[in-house]
Structures are given as C-alpha cells and as structure tokens.
Amino acid sequence: MIQDLGSHRYHNEYHPIPPRDNDYILFFQGRQVLVKITGDTFSFPDFQYAEKYYPQIYTSYTYLFSIDERNYYLPKDCCMESLPGFSMEDIIIFRNLSPQVNCFALITGYQLHNWYSIRKFCGKCGHPLVPDSRERMMYCPQCKNTEYPKISPAVIVGIRNGNKLLLSKYAGGTARRYALIAGFAEIGETLEETVKREVMEEVGLKVKNIQYYKSQPWSLSSSLLMGFYCDLDGSDHIVLEEDELSEAEWFEREDIPYDDYDVSLTREMMIQFKKGLDGSIRKG
C-alpha cells in the first residue's frame, strides 16, 4: 500500500526548522501539483533550484514532514507554476508513477495543504489563526480556540458470501475501478456498527462475523481507513443505493478482476480474498 515505504522512514513529528538546499517543495493549485516527470518517475523541486527563479522561497514556507533526512515544505505567498523544467500535473499521477516514496509524500502533503488552506480563520470567533510553534495546530489568540488537522475514521468492508466477494463501483465521478463498500463513521457508533450500517444503506444486506484486517491513512479524503471482512447474514439480494453506487455484484473468488496489489487497502483486500488469505471463517 502507499504508506509501505520499505527502507524509507516517514517522520510526522512537528519540527518546523528552516529548509536546506536539498529539501523538497510541494506546490499545489487545486488538484494539481508541481513536478518533473521523467519516463515513469517524477520528482519535486528543491529549494536550491527554486531559489534561482523565486529568491523569496527561503523566507516564506510551512514545514510539513520529513522522509529519511529530507524535509518537505509548502511555499507561502509564492506562485511557482511556471518553474522551468517542471509542470503542474493532476495529483492522480501517484497511481501510475514512481517512486512510491514520492507518491506517499505527494498525497500526504496534499492533505496538509488542504487543511492549512481552510484553517485561516477561527471557526468560533472569526479572528485570524496563527500556527503554533510546538505542535501542528492553528491557534486563535483572540478566543484561545485550537484547530488540529482533520482525520476522519472510515471503514472498508469486504463482504463474503461463501466463495464470493461483493464488489461495487461508485456513482458519478471518474473512478471506474471496482471497490469495496466504504463509508465514514458517525458520531456515537463503533466501527463494527459503521460496517453494519454502511452495508445496509448501500446494498441492503445484513452481515455477521465482522473481523478487523488492517488500516491505511488515505489523504485524498483526510481519512484513516480501517478494513474489515465480514460474512453475509441471510439473503444475498442486493438493494442498490443508486445515489452512492452505480453497480454492485457478487464475484467468485477466481473471477475477481484484479491480480496485482496497488496503493490502496481496497485492492489489497480484494487480492487477499482472491488468494484465500482473508482469514475466512470456515463452517463445519
């Protein structure tokens, strides 16, 4: 999955230190990011190169995180879309290009960029927020309100029906891949209750034997995804919630239309089921 960085180490401790020449800049505009694409790989501009065209780059920035010994920053008050040798590309490049460490940095930086962009004013009194120097938090000096990055808990659900798994496609948007049932946890419910509610709402099915599998940070929706397998409880008749899904159907284990893992928890859960590695509860 996208957070599996092998020998690389991600540091999310908040240490807002000044950038060095070889530290990376993550510049976003909407859903686009500034990168250099070379074949099937991409890279970010560093401060030393960007300074040639934007001398103020070292004076206005927001620290994000570090990977290994390299720090990553958002530029402030600096429009870099015309940086020579680089281009603005849709962030979806993380699905098709490498290295994976850059893909992870891209979407993690994108999540923080979005959070900072909507945390400029206090939601309680409307006064401008200021960044805290000790932790990743925006602080209101007027009413003392504090704002931390939003992380939304959500579930990914692999619904088993003997040798079958339920696959679905989202309604609207551009995503055409098969996925598993998913949804955000609501206030006051457990994750297991979220699983049951989302399955009933989206496909009208009851489930049992809910088993936790694995989690994944998913920055595109500011989510912490938690994967669960469960078994069908009763009728397998699907009642599709058409506002959420365009289709949903049962696939035999061997007919699941993917053979390879990718960056997502959803795909990994599909492949694990296809390979019989999902820990299915066997009867008798």
mmCIF file of C-alpha atoms in Angstrom:
data_model
loop_
_atom_site.group_PDB
_atom_site.id
_atom_site.type_symbol
_atom_site.label_atom_id
_atom_site.label_comp_id
_atom_site.label_asym_id
_atom_site.label_seq_id
_atom_site.Cartn_x
_atom_site.Cartn_y
_atom_site.Cartn_z
ATOM 1 C CA MET A 1 0.000 0.000 0.000
ATOM 2 C CA ILE A 2 1.045 3.576 -0.482
ATOM 3 C CA GLN A 3 2.304 4.024 3.089
ATOM 4 C CA ASP A 4 4.579 0.981 2.871
ATOM 5 C CA LEU A 5 7.877 2.748 2.203
ATOM 6 C CA GLY A 6 10.317 -0.139 2.596
ATOM 7 C CA SER A 7 13.643 1.162 3.876
ATOM 8 C CA HIS A 8 12.442 4.789 3.893
ATOM 9 C CA ARG A 9 11.207 6.268 7.160
ATOM 10 C CA TYR A 10 8.419 8.838 7.430
ATOM 11 C CA HIS A 11 8.702 11.343 10.309
ATOM 12 C CA ASN A 12 5.491 13.198 11.136
ATOM 13 C CA GLU A 13 6.844 14.877 14.264
ATOM 14 C CA TYR A 14 6.300 18.618 14.028
ATOM 15 C CA HIS A 15 9.743 20.249 13.928
ATOM 16 C CA PRO A 16 9.377 23.481 11.917
ATOM 17 C CA ILE A 17 13.041 24.016 11.111
ATOM 18 C CA PRO A 18 14.366 26.243 8.286
ATOM 19 C CA PRO A 19 14.756 24.487 4.913
ATOM 20 C CA ARG A 20 18.085 23.367 3.475
ATOM 21 C CA ASP A 21 19.160 23.495 -0.156
ATOM 22 C CA ASN A 22 18.154 19.900 -0.957
ATOM 23 C CA ASP A 23 14.811 19.932 0.884
ATOM 24 C CA TYR A 24 11.690 19.499 -1.249
ATOM 25 C CA ILE A 25 8.890 21.941 -2.108
ATOM 26 C CA LEU A 26 5.325 20.712 -2.564
ATOM 27 C CA PHE A 27 3.383 23.317 -4.548
ATOM 28 C CA PHE A 28 -0.332 22.707 -5.146
ATOM 29 C CA GLN A 29 -3.044 24.509 -7.065
ATOM 30 C CA GLY A 30 -6.407 22.846 -6.698
ATOM 31 C CA ARG A 31 -5.824 19.170 -7.531
ATOM 32 C CA GLN A 32 -2.558 19.844 -9.342
ATOM 33 C CA VAL A 33 0.991 19.510 -8.051
ATOM 34 C CA LEU A 34 4.290 20.876 -9.414
ATOM 35 C CA VAL A 35 6.559 18.008 -10.516
ATOM 36 C CA LYS A 36 9.137 16.967 -13.089
ATOM 37 C CA ILE A 37 8.142 13.793 -14.941
ATOM 38 C CA THR A 38 10.912 11.657 -16.408
ATOM 39 C CA GLY A 39 9.665 8.471 -18.042
ATOM 40 C CA ASP A 40 7.600 6.653 -15.415
ATOM 41 C CA THR A 41 9.083 8.577 -12.467
ATOM 42 C CA PHE A 42 8.545 12.032 -11.027
ATOM 43 C CA SER A 43 10.295 14.381 -8.615
ATOM 44 C CA PHE A 44 9.692 17.631 -6.734
ATOM 45 C CA PRO A 45 11.695 20.862 -6.962
ATOM 46 C CA ASP A 46 14.198 21.536 -4.204
ATOM 47 C CA PHE A 47 14.953 24.886 -2.587
ATOM 48 C CA GLN A 48 18.337 25.360 -4.202
ATOM 49 C CA TYR A 49 16.878 25.113 -7.711
ATOM 50 C CA ALA A 50 13.709 27.113 -6.950
ATOM 51 C CA GLU A 51 15.693 29.990 -5.437
ATOM 52 C CA LYS A 52 17.153 30.814 -8.862
ATOM 53 C CA TYR A 53 13.680 31.864 -10.012
ATOM 54 C CA TYR A 54 11.975 32.698 -6.709
ATOM 55 C CA PRO A 55 14.554 34.327 -4.374
ATOM 56 C CA GLN A 56 11.969 34.726 -1.599
ATOM 57 C CA ILE A 57 11.400 30.958 -1.318
ATOM 58 C CA TYR A 58 13.584 30.654 1.801
ATOM 59 C CA THR A 59 11.643 33.316 3.699
ATOM 60 C CA SER A 60 8.029 32.131 3.474
ATOM 61 C CA TYR A 61 7.159 28.442 3.921
ATOM 62 C CA THR A 62 5.279 25.911 6.051
ATOM 63 C CA TYR A 63 7.055 22.816 7.345
ATOM 64 C CA LEU A 64 5.201 19.572 6.590
ATOM 65 C CA PHE A 65 7.191 16.434 7.489
ATOM 66 C CA SER A 66 10.396 14.615 6.676
ATOM 67 C CA ILE A 67 11.216 11.319 4.976
ATOM 68 C CA ASP A 68 14.626 9.943 5.883
ATOM 69 C CA GLU A 69 16.823 13.059 6.149
ATOM 70 C CA ARG A 70 14.920 15.251 3.697
ATOM 71 C CA ASN A 71 12.304 17.802 4.783
ATOM 72 C CA TYR A 72 9.181 18.797 2.835
ATOM 73 C CA TYR A 73 7.556 22.245 2.819
ATOM 74 C CA LEU A 74 4.633 24.188 1.399
ATOM 75 C CA PRO A 75 5.624 27.541 -0.136
ATOM 76 C CA LYS A 76 3.708 30.564 1.141
ATOM 77 C CA ASP A 77 2.942 33.691 -0.892
ATOM 78 C CA CYS A 78 4.736 32.262 -3.918
ATOM 79 C CA CYS A 79 3.189 31.058 -7.194
ATOM 80 C CA MET A 80 5.591 28.563 -8.754
ATOM 81 C CA GLU A 81 3.558 27.074 -11.591
ATOM 82 C CA SER A 82 5.993 28.467 -14.201
ATOM 83 C CA LEU A 83 9.155 26.965 -12.687
ATOM 84 C CA PRO A 84 11.320 25.907 -15.687
ATOM 85 C CA GLY A 85 11.642 22.143 -16.142
ATOM 86 C CA PHE A 86 8.545 21.412 -14.050
ATOM 87 C CA SER A 87 4.835 21.215 -14.838
ATOM 88 C CA MET A 88 1.529 21.217 -12.985
ATOM 89 C CA GLU A 89 0.027 17.728 -13.030
ATOM 90 C CA ASP A 90 -3.103 16.167 -11.575
ATOM 91 C CA ILE A 91 -2.335 14.555 -8.223
ATOM 92 C CA ILE A 92 -3.706 11.276 -9.617
ATOM 93 C CA ILE A 93 -0.192 10.657 -11.008
ATOM 94 C CA PHE A 94 0.524 8.906 -7.708
ATOM 95 C CA ARG A 95 -1.384 5.856 -9.029
ATOM 96 C CA ASN A 96 0.772 5.348 -12.112
ATOM 97 C CA LEU A 97 4.222 6.810 -11.469
ATOM 98 C CA SER A 98 7.088 6.080 -9.097
ATOM 99 C CA PRO A 99 8.949 6.087 -6.766
ATOM 100 C CA GLN A 100 6.416 5.169 -4.123
ATOM 101 C CA VAL A 101 8.094 7.376 -1.522
ATOM 102 C CA ASN A 102 7.280 10.395 -3.708
ATOM 103 C CA CYS A 103 3.708 9.185 -4.197
ATOM 104 C CA PHE A 104 3.224 8.993 -0.440
ATOM 105 C CA ALA A 105 4.796 12.428 0.063
ATOM 106 C CA LEU A 106 2.534 13.873 -2.639
ATOM 107 C CA ILE A 107 -0.800 12.809 -1.175
ATOM 108 C CA THR A 108 0.247 13.394 2.444
ATOM 109 C CA GLY A 109 1.383 16.903 1.542
ATOM 110 C CA TYR A 110 -1.872 17.403 -0.367
ATOM 111 C CA GLN A 111 -3.897 16.558 2.739
ATOM 112 C CA LEU A 112 -1.952 19.072 4.835
ATOM 113 C CA HIS A 113 -2.165 21.698 2.088
ATOM 114 C CA ASN A 114 -5.948 21.358 2.065
ATOM 115 C CA TRP A 115 -6.128 21.600 5.844
ATOM 116 C CA TYR A 116 -3.994 24.732 6.033
ATOM 117 C CA SER A 117 -5.985 26.359 3.217
ATOM 118 C CA ILE A 118 -9.275 26.106 5.176
ATOM 119 C CA ARG A 119 -7.847 26.908 8.606
ATOM 120 C CA LYS A 120 -7.087 30.593 8.133
ATOM 121 C CA PHE A 121 -9.792 31.955 10.421
ATOM 122 C CA CYS A 122 -11.173 30.821 13.761
ATOM 123 C CA GLY A 123 -14.410 28.876 13.450
ATOM 124 C CA LYS A 124 -15.515 30.192 16.834
ATOM 125 C CA CYS A 125 -14.872 33.960 16.679
ATOM 126 C CA GLY A 126 -13.632 34.604 13.132
ATOM 127 C CA HIS A 127 -10.258 36.009 14.193
ATOM 128 C CA PRO A 128 -7.198 35.079 12.028
ATOM 129 C CA LEU A 129 -5.477 31.895 13.195
ATOM 130 C CA VAL A 130 -1.733 31.626 13.755
ATOM 131 C CA PRO A 131 0.432 28.467 13.639
ATOM 132 C CA ASP A 132 1.680 27.038 16.904
ATOM 133 C CA SER A 133 5.441 26.651 17.267
ATOM 134 C CA ARG A 134 5.436 23.349 19.204
ATOM 135 C CA GLU A 135 2.815 21.179 17.522
ATOM 136 C CA ARG A 136 0.848 21.046 14.284
ATOM 137 C CA MET A 137 -2.019 23.226 15.383
ATOM 138 C CA MET A 138 -3.591 26.538 14.417
ATOM 139 C CA TYR A 139 -4.289 28.803 17.355
ATOM 140 C CA CYS A 140 -6.652 31.729 17.874
ATOM 141 C CA PRO A 141 -5.002 34.427 20.008
ATOM 142 C CA GLN A 142 -8.381 36.112 20.467
ATOM 143 C CA CYS A 143 -10.551 33.346 21.990
ATOM 144 C CA LYS A 144 -7.867 30.653 22.574
ATOM 145 C CA ASN A 145 -9.595 28.168 20.261
ATOM 146 C CA THR A 146 -7.327 25.476 18.785
ATOM 147 C CA GLU A 147 -7.636 23.683 15.439
ATOM 148 C CA TYR A 148 -5.880 20.387 14.654
ATOM 149 C CA PRO A 149 -5.679 18.529 11.313
ATOM 150 C CA LYS A 150 -8.872 16.680 10.472
ATOM 151 C CA ILE A 151 -8.686 12.897 10.310
ATOM 152 C CA SER A 152 -11.977 11.141 9.519
ATOM 153 C CA PRO A 153 -12.368 7.464 10.519
ATOM 154 C CA ALA A 154 -13.873 5.327 7.768
ATOM 155 C CA VAL A 155 -14.389 1.636 7.049
ATOM 156 C CA ILE A 156 -13.624 -0.527 4.014
ATOM 157 C CA VAL A 157 -15.781 -3.669 4.009
ATOM 158 C CA GLY A 158 -15.111 -6.964 2.253
ATOM 159 C CA ILE A 159 -18.463 -8.795 2.320
ATOM 160 C CA ARG A 160 -18.044 -12.559 1.828
ATOM 161 C CA ASN A 161 -20.730 -14.926 0.634
ATOM 162 C CA GLY A 162 -19.044 -18.311 0.731
ATOM 163 C CA ASN A 163 -16.663 -18.252 -2.239
ATOM 164 C CA LYS A 164 -17.946 -14.861 -3.411
ATOM 165 C CA LEU A 165 -16.982 -11.274 -2.588
ATOM 166 C CA LEU A 166 -19.176 -8.218 -3.163
ATOM 167 C CA LEU A 167 -17.579 -5.644 -5.478
ATOM 168 C CA SER A 168 -19.067 -2.271 -6.325
ATOM 169 C CA LYS A 169 -18.491 0.885 -8.339
ATOM 170 C CA TYR A 170 -19.144 4.412 -7.127
ATOM 171 C CA ALA A 171 -21.823 6.534 -8.762
ATOM 172 C CA GLY A 172 -20.623 9.665 -10.546
ATOM 173 C CA GLY A 173 -17.054 10.928 -10.587
ATOM 174 C CA THR A 174 -14.270 9.437 -12.696
ATOM 175 C CA ALA A 175 -13.444 6.297 -10.679
ATOM 176 C CA ARG A 176 -14.175 3.242 -12.817
ATOM 177 C CA ARG A 177 -12.366 0.663 -10.711
ATOM 178 C CA TYR A 178 -14.217 -1.909 -8.672
ATOM 179 C CA ALA A 179 -14.123 -1.172 -4.965
ATOM 180 C CA LEU A 180 -15.471 -2.493 -1.689
ATOM 181 C CA ILE A 181 -18.270 -0.977 0.348
ATOM 182 C CA ALA A 182 -16.957 2.011 2.303
ATOM 183 C CA GLY A 183 -18.195 4.835 4.482
ATOM 184 C CA PHE A 184 -17.394 7.242 7.279
ATOM 185 C CA ALA A 185 -18.076 6.529 10.937
ATOM 186 C CA GLU A 186 -20.795 8.644 12.518
ATOM 187 C CA ILE A 187 -20.743 10.217 15.966
ATOM 188 C CA GLY A 188 -21.664 7.758 18.709
ATOM 189 C CA GLU A 189 -21.165 4.483 16.830
ATOM 190 C CA THR A 190 -18.472 1.830 16.949
ATOM 191 C CA LEU A 191 -16.600 0.820 13.830
ATOM 192 C CA GLU A 192 -18.432 -2.505 13.823
ATOM 193 C CA GLU A 193 -21.723 -0.600 13.851
ATOM 194 C CA THR A 194 -20.422 1.549 10.993
ATOM 195 C CA VAL A 195 -19.773 -1.623 8.990
ATOM 196 C CA LYS A 196 -23.322 -2.892 9.510
ATOM 197 C CA ARG A 197 -24.930 0.484 8.799
ATOM 198 C CA GLU A 198 -22.947 1.238 5.636
ATOM 199 C CA VAL A 199 -23.577 -2.228 4.202
ATOM 200 C CA MET A 200 -27.308 -1.950 4.879
ATOM 201 C CA GLU A 201 -27.512 1.590 3.490
ATOM 202 C CA GLU A 202 -25.558 0.944 0.295
ATOM 203 C CA VAL A 203 -26.593 -2.601 -0.705
ATOM 204 C CA GLY A 204 -29.392 -3.611 1.697
ATOM 205 C CA LEU A 205 -27.554 -6.609 3.182
ATOM 206 C CA LYS A 206 -27.046 -7.895 6.706
ATOM 207 C CA VAL A 207 -23.602 -9.099 7.821
ATOM 208 C CA LYS A 208 -22.017 -11.019 10.711
ATOM 209 C CA ASN A 209 -18.589 -12.264 11.844
ATOM 210 C CA ILE A 210 -17.004 -8.818 11.455
ATOM 211 C CA GLN A 211 -13.199 -9.174 11.541
ATOM 212 C CA TYR A 212 -10.656 -6.344 11.538
ATOM 213 C CA TYR A 213 -7.993 -6.679 8.826
ATOM 214 C CA LYS A 214 -5.709 -3.628 8.533
ATOM 215 C CA SER A 215 -5.710 0.184 8.449
ATOM 216 C CA GLN A 216 -4.446 2.779 5.982
ATOM 217 C CA PRO A 217 -4.136 6.580 6.001
ATOM 218 C CA TRP A 218 -5.858 7.884 2.866
ATOM 219 C CA SER A 219 -5.038 11.535 2.345
ATOM 220 C CA LEU A 220 -7.372 12.222 -0.585
ATOM 221 C CA SER A 221 -10.327 12.190 1.821
ATOM 222 C CA SER A 222 -8.403 13.069 5.018
ATOM 223 C CA SER A 223 -9.340 9.599 6.247
ATOM 224 C CA LEU A 224 -7.973 6.826 8.373
ATOM 225 C CA LEU A 225 -9.369 3.751 6.651
ATOM 226 C CA MET A 226 -9.993 0.594 8.654
ATOM 227 C CA GLY A 227 -10.541 -2.590 6.700
ATOM 228 C CA PHE A 228 -12.945 -5.302 7.836
ATOM 229 C CA TYR A 229 -14.009 -8.634 6.398
ATOM 230 C CA CYS A 230 -17.452 -9.953 7.287
ATOM 231 C CA ASP A 231 -19.855 -12.671 6.199
ATOM 232 C CA LEU A 232 -23.279 -12.345 4.640
ATOM 233 C CA ASP A 233 -26.088 -12.936 7.144
ATOM 234 C CA GLY A 234 -29.225 -14.056 5.311
ATOM 235 C CA SER A 235 -30.410 -13.122 1.826
ATOM 236 C CA ASP A 236 -27.850 -12.158 -0.837
ATOM 237 C CA HIS A 237 -30.365 -9.966 -2.708
ATOM 238 C CA ILE A 238 -28.763 -6.559 -3.359
ATOM 239 C CA VAL A 239 -30.791 -3.379 -2.977
ATOM 240 C CA LEU A 240 -28.558 -0.732 -4.537
ATOM 241 C CA GLU A 241 -28.351 2.786 -3.138
ATOM 242 C CA GLU A 242 -28.071 4.492 -6.520
ATOM 243 C CA ASP A 243 -27.008 7.866 -5.118
ATOM 244 C CA GLU A 244 -23.847 6.176 -3.804
ATOM 245 C CA LEU A 245 -23.180 3.258 -6.169
ATOM 246 C CA SER A 246 -23.590 2.642 -9.881
ATOM 247 C CA GLU A 247 -23.369 -1.140 -9.501
ATOM 248 C CA ALA A 248 -22.686 -3.940 -7.034
ATOM 249 C CA GLU A 249 -22.388 -7.658 -7.723
ATOM 250 C CA TRP A 250 -21.034 -10.894 -6.305
ATOM 251 C CA PHE A 251 -17.786 -12.196 -7.806
ATOM 252 C CA GLU A 252 -16.497 -15.729 -7.436
ATOM 253 C CA ARG A 253 -13.059 -15.752 -5.807
ATOM 254 C CA GLU A 254 -11.277 -16.739 -9.020
ATOM 255 C CA ASP A 255 -13.203 -14.168 -11.100
ATOM 256 C CA ILE A 256 -12.186 -11.075 -9.159
ATOM 257 C CA PRO A 257 -10.890 -8.827 -11.998
ATOM 258 C CA TYR A 258 -7.509 -7.974 -10.449
ATOM 259 C CA ASP A 259 -4.338 -9.979 -9.974
ATOM 260 C CA ASP A 260 -1.966 -7.372 -8.589
ATOM 261 C CA TYR A 261 -1.764 -5.248 -5.475
ATOM 262 C CA ASP A 262 -1.650 -1.468 -5.784
ATOM 263 C CA VAL A 263 -1.501 1.525 -3.426
ATOM 264 C CA SER A 264 -4.920 1.011 -1.825
ATOM 265 C CA LEU A 265 -6.295 -1.000 1.073
ATOM 266 C CA THR A 266 -9.353 -1.808 -1.063
ATOM 267 C CA ARG A 267 -7.288 -3.559 -3.723
ATOM 268 C CA GLU A 268 -5.201 -5.427 -1.170
ATOM 269 C CA MET A 269 -8.337 -6.797 0.490
ATOM 270 C CA MET A 270 -9.687 -7.965 -2.868
ATOM 271 C CA ILE A 271 -6.456 -9.759 -3.741
ATOM 272 C CA GLN A 272 -6.170 -11.291 -0.274
ATOM 273 C CA PHE A 273 -9.647 -12.782 -0.713
ATOM 274 C CA LYS A 274 -8.815 -13.969 -4.228
ATOM 275 C CA LYS A 275 -5.742 -15.759 -2.887
ATOM 276 C CA GLY A 276 -7.636 -17.221 0.078
ATOM 277 C CA LEU A 277 -5.615 -15.150 2.571
ATOM 278 C CA ASP A 278 -8.515 -13.219 4.099
ATOM 279 C CA GLY A 279 -8.961 -15.466 7.149
ATOM 280 C CA SER A 280 -12.438 -16.625 6.119
ATOM 281 C CA ILE A 281 -14.430 -18.337 8.837
ATOM 282 C CA ARG A 282 -14.929 -21.948 7.766
ATOM 283 C CA LYS A 283 -18.009 -23.835 8.866
ATOM 284 C CA GLY A 284 -18.032 -27.431 9.932
#
